[in-house]
CSV table of C-alpha atoms in Angstrom, one decimal:
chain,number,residue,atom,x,y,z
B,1,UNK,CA,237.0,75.1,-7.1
B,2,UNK,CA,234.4,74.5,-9.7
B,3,UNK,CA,233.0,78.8,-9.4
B,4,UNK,CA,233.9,81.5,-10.8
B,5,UNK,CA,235.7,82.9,-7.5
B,6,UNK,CA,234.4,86.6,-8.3
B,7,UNK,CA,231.0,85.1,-8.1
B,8,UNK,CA,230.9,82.6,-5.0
B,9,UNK,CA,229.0,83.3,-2.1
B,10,UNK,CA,227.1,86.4,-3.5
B,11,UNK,CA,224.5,87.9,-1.3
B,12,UNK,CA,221.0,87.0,-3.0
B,13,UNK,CA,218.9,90.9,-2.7
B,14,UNK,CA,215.6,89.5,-3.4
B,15,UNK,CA,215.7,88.1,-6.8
B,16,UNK,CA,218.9,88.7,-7.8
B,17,UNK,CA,221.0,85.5,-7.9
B,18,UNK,CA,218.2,84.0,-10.0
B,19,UNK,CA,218.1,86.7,-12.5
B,20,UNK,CA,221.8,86.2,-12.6
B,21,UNK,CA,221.4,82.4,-13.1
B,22,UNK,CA,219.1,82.7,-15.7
B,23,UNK,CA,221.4,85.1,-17.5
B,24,UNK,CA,224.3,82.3,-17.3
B,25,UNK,CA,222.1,79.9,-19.6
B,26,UNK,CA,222.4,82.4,-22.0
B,27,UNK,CA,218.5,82.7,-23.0
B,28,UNK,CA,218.1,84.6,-26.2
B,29,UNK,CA,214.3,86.0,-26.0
B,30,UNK,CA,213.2,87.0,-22.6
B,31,UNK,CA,209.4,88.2,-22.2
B,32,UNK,CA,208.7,90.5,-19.2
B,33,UNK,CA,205.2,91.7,-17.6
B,34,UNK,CA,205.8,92.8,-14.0
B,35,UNK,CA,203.4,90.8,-10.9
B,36,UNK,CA,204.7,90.4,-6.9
B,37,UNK,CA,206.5,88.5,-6.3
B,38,UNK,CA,208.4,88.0,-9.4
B,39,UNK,CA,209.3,91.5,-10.7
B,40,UNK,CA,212.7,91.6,-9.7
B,41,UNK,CA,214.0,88.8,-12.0
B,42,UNK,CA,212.5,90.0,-15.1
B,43,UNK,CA,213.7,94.0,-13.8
B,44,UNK,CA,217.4,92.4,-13.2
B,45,UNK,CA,217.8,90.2,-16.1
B,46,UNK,CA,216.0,93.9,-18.5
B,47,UNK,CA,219.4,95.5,-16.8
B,48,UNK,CA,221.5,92.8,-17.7
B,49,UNK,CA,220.3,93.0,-21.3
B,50,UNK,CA,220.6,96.9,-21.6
B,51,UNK,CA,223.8,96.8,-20.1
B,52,UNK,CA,225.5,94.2,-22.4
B,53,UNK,CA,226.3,91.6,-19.6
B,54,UNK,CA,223.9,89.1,-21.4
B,55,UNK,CA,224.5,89.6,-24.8
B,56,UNK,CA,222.5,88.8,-28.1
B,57,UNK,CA,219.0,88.3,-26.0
B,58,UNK,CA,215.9,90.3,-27.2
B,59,UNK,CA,214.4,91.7,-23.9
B,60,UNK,CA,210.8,91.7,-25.1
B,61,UNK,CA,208.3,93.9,-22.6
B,62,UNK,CA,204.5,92.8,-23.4
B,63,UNK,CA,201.1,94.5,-22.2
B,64,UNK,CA,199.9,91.4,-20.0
B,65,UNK,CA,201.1,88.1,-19.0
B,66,UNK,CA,199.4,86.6,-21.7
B,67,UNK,CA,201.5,87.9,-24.1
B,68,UNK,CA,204.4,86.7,-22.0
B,69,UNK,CA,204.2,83.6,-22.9
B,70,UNK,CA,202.6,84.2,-25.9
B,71,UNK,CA,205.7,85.7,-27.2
B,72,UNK,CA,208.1,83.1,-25.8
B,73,UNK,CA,205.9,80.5,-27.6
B,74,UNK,CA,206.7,82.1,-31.1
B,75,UNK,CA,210.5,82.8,-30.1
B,76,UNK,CA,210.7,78.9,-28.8
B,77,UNK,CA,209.0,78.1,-32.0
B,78,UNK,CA,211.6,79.8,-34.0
B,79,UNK,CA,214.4,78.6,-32.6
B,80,UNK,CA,215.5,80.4,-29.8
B,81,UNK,CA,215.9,79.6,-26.2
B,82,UNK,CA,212.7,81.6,-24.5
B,83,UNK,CA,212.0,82.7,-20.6
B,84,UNK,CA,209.4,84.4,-18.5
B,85,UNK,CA,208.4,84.7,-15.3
B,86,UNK,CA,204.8,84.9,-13.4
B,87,UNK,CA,202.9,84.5,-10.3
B,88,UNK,CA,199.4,83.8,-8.8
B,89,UNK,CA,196.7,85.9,-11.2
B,90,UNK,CA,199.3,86.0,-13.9
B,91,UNK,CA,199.8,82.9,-14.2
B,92,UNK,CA,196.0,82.6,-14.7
B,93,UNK,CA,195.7,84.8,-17.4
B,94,UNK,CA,198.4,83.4,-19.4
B,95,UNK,CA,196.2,79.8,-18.5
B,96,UNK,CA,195.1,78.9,-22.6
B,97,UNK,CA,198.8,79.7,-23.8
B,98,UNK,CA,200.4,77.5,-20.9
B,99,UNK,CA,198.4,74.6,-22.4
B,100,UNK,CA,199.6,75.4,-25.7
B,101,UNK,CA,203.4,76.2,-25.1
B,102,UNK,CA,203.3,71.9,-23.7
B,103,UNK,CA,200.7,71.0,-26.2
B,104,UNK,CA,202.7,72.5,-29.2
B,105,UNK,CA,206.2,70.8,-27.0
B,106,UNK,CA,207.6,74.1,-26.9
B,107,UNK,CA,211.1,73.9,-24.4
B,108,UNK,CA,210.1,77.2,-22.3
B,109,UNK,CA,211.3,77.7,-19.3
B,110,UNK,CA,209.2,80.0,-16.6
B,111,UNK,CA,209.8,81.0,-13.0
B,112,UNK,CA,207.0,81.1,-11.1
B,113,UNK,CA,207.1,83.1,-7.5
B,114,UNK,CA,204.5,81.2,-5.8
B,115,UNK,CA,201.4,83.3,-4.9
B,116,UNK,CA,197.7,83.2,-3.4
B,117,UNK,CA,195.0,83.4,-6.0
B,118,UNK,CA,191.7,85.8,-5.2
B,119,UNK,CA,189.9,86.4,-4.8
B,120,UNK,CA,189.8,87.8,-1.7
B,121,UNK,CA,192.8,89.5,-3.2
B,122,UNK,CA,195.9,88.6,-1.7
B,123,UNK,CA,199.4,89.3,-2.6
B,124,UNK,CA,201.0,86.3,-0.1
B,125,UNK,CA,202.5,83.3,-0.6
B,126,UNK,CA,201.3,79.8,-1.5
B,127,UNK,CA,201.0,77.2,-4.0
B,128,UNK,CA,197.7,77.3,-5.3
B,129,UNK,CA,198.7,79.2,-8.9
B,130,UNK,CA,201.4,76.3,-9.9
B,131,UNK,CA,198.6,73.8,-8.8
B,132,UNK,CA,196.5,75.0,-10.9
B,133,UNK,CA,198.5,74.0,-13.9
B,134,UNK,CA,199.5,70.9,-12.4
B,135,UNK,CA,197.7,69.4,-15.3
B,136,UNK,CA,198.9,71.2,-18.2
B,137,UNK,CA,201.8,69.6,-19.4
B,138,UNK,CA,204.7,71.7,-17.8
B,139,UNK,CA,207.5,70.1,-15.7
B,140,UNK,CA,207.1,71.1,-12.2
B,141,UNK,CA,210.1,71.5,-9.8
B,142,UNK,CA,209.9,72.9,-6.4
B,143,UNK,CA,212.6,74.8,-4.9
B,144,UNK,CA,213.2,74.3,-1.1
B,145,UNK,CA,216.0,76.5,-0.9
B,146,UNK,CA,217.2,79.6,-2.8
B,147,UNK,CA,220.3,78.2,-3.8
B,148,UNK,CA,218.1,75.4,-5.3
B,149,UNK,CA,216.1,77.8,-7.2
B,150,UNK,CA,219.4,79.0,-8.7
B,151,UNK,CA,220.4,75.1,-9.3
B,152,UNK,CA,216.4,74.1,-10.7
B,153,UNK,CA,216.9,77.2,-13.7
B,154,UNK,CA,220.2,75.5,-14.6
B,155,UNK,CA,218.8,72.3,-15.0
B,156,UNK,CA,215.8,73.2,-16.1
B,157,UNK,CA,216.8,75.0,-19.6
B,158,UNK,CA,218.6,71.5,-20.1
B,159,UNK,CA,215.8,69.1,-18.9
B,160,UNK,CA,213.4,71.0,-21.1
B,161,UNK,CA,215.5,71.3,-24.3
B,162,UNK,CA,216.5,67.6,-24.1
B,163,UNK,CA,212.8,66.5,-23.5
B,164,UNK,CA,211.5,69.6,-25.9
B,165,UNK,CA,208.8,70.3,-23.0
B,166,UNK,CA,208.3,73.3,-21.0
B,167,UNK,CA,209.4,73.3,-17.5
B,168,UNK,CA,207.8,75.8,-14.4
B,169,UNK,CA,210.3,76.0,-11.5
B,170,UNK,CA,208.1,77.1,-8.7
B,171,UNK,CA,210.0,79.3,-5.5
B,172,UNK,CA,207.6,80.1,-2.7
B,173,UNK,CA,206.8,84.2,-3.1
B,174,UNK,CA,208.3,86.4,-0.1
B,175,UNK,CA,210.0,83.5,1.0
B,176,UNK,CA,212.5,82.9,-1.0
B,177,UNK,CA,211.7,85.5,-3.9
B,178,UNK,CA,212.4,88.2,-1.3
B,179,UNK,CA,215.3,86.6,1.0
B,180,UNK,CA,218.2,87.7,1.4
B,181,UNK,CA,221.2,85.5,2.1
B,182,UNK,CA,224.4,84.0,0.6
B,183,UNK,CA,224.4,81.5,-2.3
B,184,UNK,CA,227.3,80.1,-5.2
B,185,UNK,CA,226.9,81.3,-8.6
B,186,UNK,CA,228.7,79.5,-10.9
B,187,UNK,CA,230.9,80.6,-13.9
B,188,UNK,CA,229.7,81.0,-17.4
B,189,UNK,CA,232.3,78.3,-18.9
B,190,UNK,CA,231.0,75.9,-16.1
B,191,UNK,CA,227.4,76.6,-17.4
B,192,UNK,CA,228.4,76.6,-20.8
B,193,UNK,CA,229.6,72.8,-20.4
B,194,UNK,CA,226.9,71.8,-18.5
B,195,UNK,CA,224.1,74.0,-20.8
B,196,UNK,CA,224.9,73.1,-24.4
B,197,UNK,CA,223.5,75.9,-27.2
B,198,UNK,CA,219.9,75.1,-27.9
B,199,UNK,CA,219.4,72.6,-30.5
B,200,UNK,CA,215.6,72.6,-30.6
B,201,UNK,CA,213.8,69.1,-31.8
B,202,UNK,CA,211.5,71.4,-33.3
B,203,UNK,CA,211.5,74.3,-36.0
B,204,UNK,CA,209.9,77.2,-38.3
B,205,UNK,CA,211.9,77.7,-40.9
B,206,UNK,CA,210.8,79.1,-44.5
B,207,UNK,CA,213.4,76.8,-46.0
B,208,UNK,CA,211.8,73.9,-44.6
B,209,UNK,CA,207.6,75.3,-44.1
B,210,UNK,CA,206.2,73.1,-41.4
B,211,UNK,CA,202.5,74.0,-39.5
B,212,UNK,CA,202.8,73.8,-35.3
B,213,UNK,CA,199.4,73.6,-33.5
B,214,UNK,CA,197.1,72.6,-36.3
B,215,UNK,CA,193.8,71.1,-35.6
B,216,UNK,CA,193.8,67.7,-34.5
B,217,UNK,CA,190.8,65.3,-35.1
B,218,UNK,CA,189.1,62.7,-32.9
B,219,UNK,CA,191.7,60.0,-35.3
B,220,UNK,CA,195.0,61.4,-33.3
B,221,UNK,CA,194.4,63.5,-30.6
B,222,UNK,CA,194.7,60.3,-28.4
B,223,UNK,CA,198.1,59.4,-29.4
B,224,UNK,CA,199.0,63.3,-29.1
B,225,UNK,CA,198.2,63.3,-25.4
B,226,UNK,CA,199.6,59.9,-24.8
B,227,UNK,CA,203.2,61.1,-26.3
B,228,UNK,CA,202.8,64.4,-23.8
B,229,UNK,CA,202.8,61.8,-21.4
B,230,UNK,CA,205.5,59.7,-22.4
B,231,UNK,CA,207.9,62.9,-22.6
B,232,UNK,CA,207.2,63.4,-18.8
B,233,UNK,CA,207.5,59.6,-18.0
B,234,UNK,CA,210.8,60.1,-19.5
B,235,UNK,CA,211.4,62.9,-17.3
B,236,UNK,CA,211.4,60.9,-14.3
B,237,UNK,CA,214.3,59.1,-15.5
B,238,UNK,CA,216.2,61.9,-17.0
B,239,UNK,CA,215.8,64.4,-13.9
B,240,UNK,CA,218.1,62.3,-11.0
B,241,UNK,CA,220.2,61.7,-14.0
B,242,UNK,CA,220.6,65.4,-15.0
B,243,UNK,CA,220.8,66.0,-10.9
B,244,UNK,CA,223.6,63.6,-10.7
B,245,UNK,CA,226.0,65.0,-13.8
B,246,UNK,CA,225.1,68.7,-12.0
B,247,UNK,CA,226.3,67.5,-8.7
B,248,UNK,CA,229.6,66.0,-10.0
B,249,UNK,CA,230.1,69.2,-11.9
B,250,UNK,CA,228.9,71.8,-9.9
B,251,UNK,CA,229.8,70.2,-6.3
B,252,UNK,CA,227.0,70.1,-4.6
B,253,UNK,CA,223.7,68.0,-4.5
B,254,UNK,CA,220.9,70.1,-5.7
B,255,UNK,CA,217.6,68.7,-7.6
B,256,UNK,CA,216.0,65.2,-8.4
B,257,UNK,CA,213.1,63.8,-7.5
B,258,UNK,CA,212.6,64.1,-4.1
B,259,UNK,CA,214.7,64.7,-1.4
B,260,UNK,CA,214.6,62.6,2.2
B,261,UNK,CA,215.3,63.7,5.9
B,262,UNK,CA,215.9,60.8,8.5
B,263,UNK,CA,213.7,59.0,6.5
B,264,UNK,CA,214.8,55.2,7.0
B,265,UNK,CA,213.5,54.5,10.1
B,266,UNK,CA,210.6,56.8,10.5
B,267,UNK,CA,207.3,55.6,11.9
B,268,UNK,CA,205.8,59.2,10.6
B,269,UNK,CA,207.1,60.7,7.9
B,270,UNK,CA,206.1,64.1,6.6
B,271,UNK,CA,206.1,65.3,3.1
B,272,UNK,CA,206.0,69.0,1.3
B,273,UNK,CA,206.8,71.2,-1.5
B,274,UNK,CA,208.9,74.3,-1.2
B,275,UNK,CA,210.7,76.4,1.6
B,276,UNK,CA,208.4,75.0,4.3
B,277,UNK,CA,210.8,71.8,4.3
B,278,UNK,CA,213.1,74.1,6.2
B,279,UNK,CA,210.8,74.2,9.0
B,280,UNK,CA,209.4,71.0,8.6
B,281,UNK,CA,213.4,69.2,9.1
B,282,UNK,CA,213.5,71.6,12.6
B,283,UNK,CA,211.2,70.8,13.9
B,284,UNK,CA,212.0,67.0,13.0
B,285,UNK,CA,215.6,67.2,14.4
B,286,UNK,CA,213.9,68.8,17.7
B,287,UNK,CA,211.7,65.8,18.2
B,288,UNK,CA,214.3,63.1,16.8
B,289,UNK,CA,216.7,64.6,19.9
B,290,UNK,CA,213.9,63.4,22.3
B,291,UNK,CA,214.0,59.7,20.5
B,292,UNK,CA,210.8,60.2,18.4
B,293,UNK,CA,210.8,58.2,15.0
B,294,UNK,CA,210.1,60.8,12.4
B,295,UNK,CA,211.3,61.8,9.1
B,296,UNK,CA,210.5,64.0,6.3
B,297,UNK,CA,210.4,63.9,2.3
B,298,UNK,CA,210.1,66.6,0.1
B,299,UNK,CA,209.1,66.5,-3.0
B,300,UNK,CA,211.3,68.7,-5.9
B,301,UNK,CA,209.2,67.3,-9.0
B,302,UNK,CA,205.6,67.1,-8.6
B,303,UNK,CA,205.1,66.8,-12.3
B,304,UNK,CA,205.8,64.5,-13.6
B,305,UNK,CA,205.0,62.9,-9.8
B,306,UNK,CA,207.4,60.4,-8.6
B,307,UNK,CA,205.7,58.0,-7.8
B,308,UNK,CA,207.8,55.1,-7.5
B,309,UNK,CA,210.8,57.0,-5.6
B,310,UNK,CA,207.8,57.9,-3.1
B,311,UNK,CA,206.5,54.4,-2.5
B,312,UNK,CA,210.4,53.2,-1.9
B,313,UNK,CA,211.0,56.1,0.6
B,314,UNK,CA,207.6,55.7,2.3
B,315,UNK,CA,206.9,51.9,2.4
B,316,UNK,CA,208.1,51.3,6.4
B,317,UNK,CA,206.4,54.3,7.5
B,318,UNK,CA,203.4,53.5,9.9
B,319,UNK,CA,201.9,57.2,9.2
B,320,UNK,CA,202.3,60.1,6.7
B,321,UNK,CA,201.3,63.7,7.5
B,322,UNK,CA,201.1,65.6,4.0
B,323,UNK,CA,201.8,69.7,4.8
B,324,UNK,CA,199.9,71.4,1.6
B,325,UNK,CA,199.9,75.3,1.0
B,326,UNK,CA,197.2,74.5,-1.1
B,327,UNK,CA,193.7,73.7,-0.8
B,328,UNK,CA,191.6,71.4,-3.2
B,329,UNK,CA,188.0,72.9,-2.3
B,330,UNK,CA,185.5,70.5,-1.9
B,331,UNK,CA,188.0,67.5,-1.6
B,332,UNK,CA,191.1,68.8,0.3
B,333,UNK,CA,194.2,67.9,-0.1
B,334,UNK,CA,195.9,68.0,-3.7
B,335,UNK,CA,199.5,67.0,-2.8
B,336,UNK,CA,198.1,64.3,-0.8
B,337,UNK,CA,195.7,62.8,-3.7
B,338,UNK,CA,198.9,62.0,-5.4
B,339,UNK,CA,200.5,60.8,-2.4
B,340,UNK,CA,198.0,58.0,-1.4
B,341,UNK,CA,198.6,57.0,-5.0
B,342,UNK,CA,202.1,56.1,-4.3
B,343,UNK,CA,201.1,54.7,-1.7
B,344,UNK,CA,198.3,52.6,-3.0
B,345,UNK,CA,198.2,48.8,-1.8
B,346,UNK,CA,199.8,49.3,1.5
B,347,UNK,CA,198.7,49.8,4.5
B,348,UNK,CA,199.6,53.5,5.7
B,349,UNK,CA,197.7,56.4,6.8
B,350,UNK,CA,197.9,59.6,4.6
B,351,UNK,CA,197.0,62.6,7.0
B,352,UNK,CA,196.3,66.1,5.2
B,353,UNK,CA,197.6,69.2,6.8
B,354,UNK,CA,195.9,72.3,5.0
B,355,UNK,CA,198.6,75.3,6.1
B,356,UNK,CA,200.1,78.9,5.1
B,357,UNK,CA,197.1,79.8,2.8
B,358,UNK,CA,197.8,83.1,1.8
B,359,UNK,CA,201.3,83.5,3.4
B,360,UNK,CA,200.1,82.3,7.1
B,361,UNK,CA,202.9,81.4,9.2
B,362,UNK,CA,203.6,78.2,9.3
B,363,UNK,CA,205.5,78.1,12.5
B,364,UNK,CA,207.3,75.2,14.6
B,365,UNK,CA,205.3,75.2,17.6
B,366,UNK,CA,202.1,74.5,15.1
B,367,UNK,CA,203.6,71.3,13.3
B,368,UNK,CA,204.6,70.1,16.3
B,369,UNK,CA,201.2,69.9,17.6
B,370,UNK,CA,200.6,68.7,14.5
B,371,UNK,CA,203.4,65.5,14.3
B,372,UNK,CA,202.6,64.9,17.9
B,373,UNK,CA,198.9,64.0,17.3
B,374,UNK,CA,199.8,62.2,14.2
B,375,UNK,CA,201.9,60.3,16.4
B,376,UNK,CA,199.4,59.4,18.4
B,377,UNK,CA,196.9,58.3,15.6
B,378,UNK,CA,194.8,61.7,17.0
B,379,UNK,CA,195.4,63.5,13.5
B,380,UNK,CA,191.9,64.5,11.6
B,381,UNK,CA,192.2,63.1,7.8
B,382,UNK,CA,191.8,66.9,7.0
B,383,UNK,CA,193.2,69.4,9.5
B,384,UNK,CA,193.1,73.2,8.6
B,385,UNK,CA,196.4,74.6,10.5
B,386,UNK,CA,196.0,77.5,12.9
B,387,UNK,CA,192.2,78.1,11.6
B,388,UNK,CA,190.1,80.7,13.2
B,389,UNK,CA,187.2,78.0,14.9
B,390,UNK,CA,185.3,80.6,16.6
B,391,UNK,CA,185.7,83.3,13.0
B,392,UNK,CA,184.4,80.6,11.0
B,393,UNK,CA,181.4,79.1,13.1
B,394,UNK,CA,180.4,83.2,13.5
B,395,UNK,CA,180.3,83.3,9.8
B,396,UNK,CA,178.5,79.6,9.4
B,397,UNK,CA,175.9,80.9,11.8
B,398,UNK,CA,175.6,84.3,9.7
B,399,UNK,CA,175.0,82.5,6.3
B,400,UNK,CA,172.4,79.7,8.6
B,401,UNK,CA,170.3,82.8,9.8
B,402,UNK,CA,170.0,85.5,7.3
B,403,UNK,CA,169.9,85.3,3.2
B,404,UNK,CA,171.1,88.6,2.8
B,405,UNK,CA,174.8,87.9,5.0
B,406,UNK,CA,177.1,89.6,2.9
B,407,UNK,CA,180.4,88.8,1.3
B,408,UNK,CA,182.7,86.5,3.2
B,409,UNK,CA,185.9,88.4,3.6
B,410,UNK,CA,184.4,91.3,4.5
B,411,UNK,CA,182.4,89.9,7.4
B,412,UNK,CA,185.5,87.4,8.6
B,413,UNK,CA,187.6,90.6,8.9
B,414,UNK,CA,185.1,92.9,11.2
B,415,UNK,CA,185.0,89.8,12.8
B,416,UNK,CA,188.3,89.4,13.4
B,417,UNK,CA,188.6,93.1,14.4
B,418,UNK,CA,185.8,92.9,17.6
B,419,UNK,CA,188.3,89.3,18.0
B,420,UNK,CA,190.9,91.2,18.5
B,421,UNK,CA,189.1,94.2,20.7
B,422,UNK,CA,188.1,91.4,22.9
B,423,UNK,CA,191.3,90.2,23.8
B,424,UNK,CA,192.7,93.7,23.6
């Protein structure tokens, strides 16, 4: 067996088996500021540090997330392998030193436990903080599974120390941050081979003085961005190839671009990010037992986005239904933007299906509906899962009548509260 036998099969409590994972690629500064839902990484891998277990790391606690990566920037920049984790508003605040840790090509690595955004405050998951730096620079893998999110940190400190770019790996909040089940940890010297010692491409040294991040006139900043670019055009080569050498040593398939499900002969094919693929393949295998043609595809890398790998999976589908936990407003769909780019040139409907905004179920009965209409060529362009019709149109009508209506949130949930005595 490739694992460590004392480690195989241990129960994931919350965060744990990531912490532990992280801790196996033997990072050297680790930054902490505490935000739901990823607070118990950064508590377990502050233990692991005081207690010895992962030795000669500086575990760094900071006043905001900000300073998060602001630290890790200077570590990486110096040398040493950096992490940090964040979520939803953090991630927001640390927004002007994300752009710099890719601008500067800085090989950070950061967790992010997926999170709404307010306001209205909300502490649930969805995807709207990562898509907010889709942009940035960072790598962005997508973790359908916790024992993918343990996989995606391995590969990850590689991908981005070979590419010398930072790299997000995104894990839906609640969902998987706060599961518990069983997943394989592998042994340090397995790690070890697979996770050589950072060599950085880049480095501040007073031997050799260099300046990182100076200003950059109108006569380079082109050719700046363009070689950001090329580094993640690389990337879409190097991660299936980094996938590949991790499944042939670590056992298992786990990574890559994108991942397909009954895909070959699909009329309707539906793609996502994250743990909703669980549901999604159900839900797929239910209506595949009554001899429907549907398939799935999810999507581990969004950036850089796999274009190619998603036109070749897609191209003898008659329909695609895009599942988002995201929500472009005042266009729609984000996820699908990107799809219908793929897909540019031939002739396939790309349906948008806006769900789980601020961790609402997204339950099997509900994509059903959902795949059946699609099915059916009944699907809206833009469909808003499970909305509240009759909530909304009350609040349409409220703004329509009167100038002084009153914040939004506040009125949808009285609302929903004499909803709710109604049917009560």
């Amino acid at each position: 067996t490739p694992y460590n036998h004392r480690r195989q099969r241990q129960m994931c409590i919350r965060d744990r088996a990531v912490a532990e994972a992280i801790a196996l690629c033997r990072p050297e500064v680790i930054c902490a500021y505490p935000i739901t839902p990823q607070t118990h990484i950064v508590e377990k891998l502050g233990q692991l540090v005081k207690s010895g277990e992962l030795e000669h790391c500086e575990f760094v606690n900071v006043e905001s997330e900000f300073a998060a990566l602001s630290v890790a920037i200077g570590a990486s920049a110096t040398g040493a392998r950096a992490y940090t984790a964040t979520a939803s508003q953090g991630l927001l605040f640390m927004a002007e030193a994300v752009y710099n840790a890719s601008g500067l090509g800085l090989p950070i690595v950061m967790t992010i436990g997926n999170r709404a955004i307010g306001a209205p405050i909300n502490i649930w998951n969805d995807q709207q903080d990562s898509m907010s730096m889709r942009d940035a620079g960072w790598i962005q893998l997508y973790a359908e599974t916790n024992q993918e999110a343990v996989d995606l940190h391995v590969q990850a400190f590689r991908l981005a120390e070979e590419l010398s770019l930072p790299v997000m790996v995104c894990m839906d909040g609640f969902f998987l941050t706060h599961a518990y089940e069983r997943v394989d940890l592998p042994s340090q010297g397995h790690v070890d081979r697979f996770l050589p010692a950072f060599s950085p491409r880049q480095i501040l040294d007073p031997q050799q003085p260099v300046t990182i991040g100076a200003m950059v006139g109108p006569e380079a900043f082109t050719e700046v961005r363009y070689l950001a670019h090329y580094r993640q055009m690389q990337a879409l080569w190097m991660i299936p190839e980094l996938a590949e050498e991790f499944e042939q040593q670590f056992g298992r398939a786990s990574g890559g671009l994108i991942h397909t499900y009954h895909s070959q002969d699909a009329e309707t094919l539906v793609v996502a990010l994250g743990s909703v693929n669980g549901t999604i393949k159900d839900v797929v295998d239910d209506m595949r037992a009554e001899g429907v043609s549907i398939g799935s595809v999810s999507i581990c890398s969004f950036r850089p986005f796999p274009m190619l790998a998603l036109n070749q999976a897609m191209q003898h589908a008659s329909r695609v239904v895009v599942i988002e936990k995201s929500l472009a407003v005042g266009i729609g769909g984000i996820v699908s933007t990107n799809v219908r780019m793929a897909l540019a040139g031939l002739d396939i409907q790309v349906d948008t299906v806006i769900a789980g905004l601020g961790g609402r179920a997204i339950t099997r009965a509900s994509l059903r509906e959902v795949f059946e209409k699609a099915g059916k060529g009944a699907l809206q362009r833009l469909t808003f899962l499970d909305m509240n019709h009759e909530v909304v149109h009350r609040e349409i009508e409220r703004l329509e009548s009167t100038r002084m209506s009153g914040p939004t949130a506040e009125n949808i949930l009285r609302d929903l509260g004499a909803v709710a005595d109604r049917i009560g």
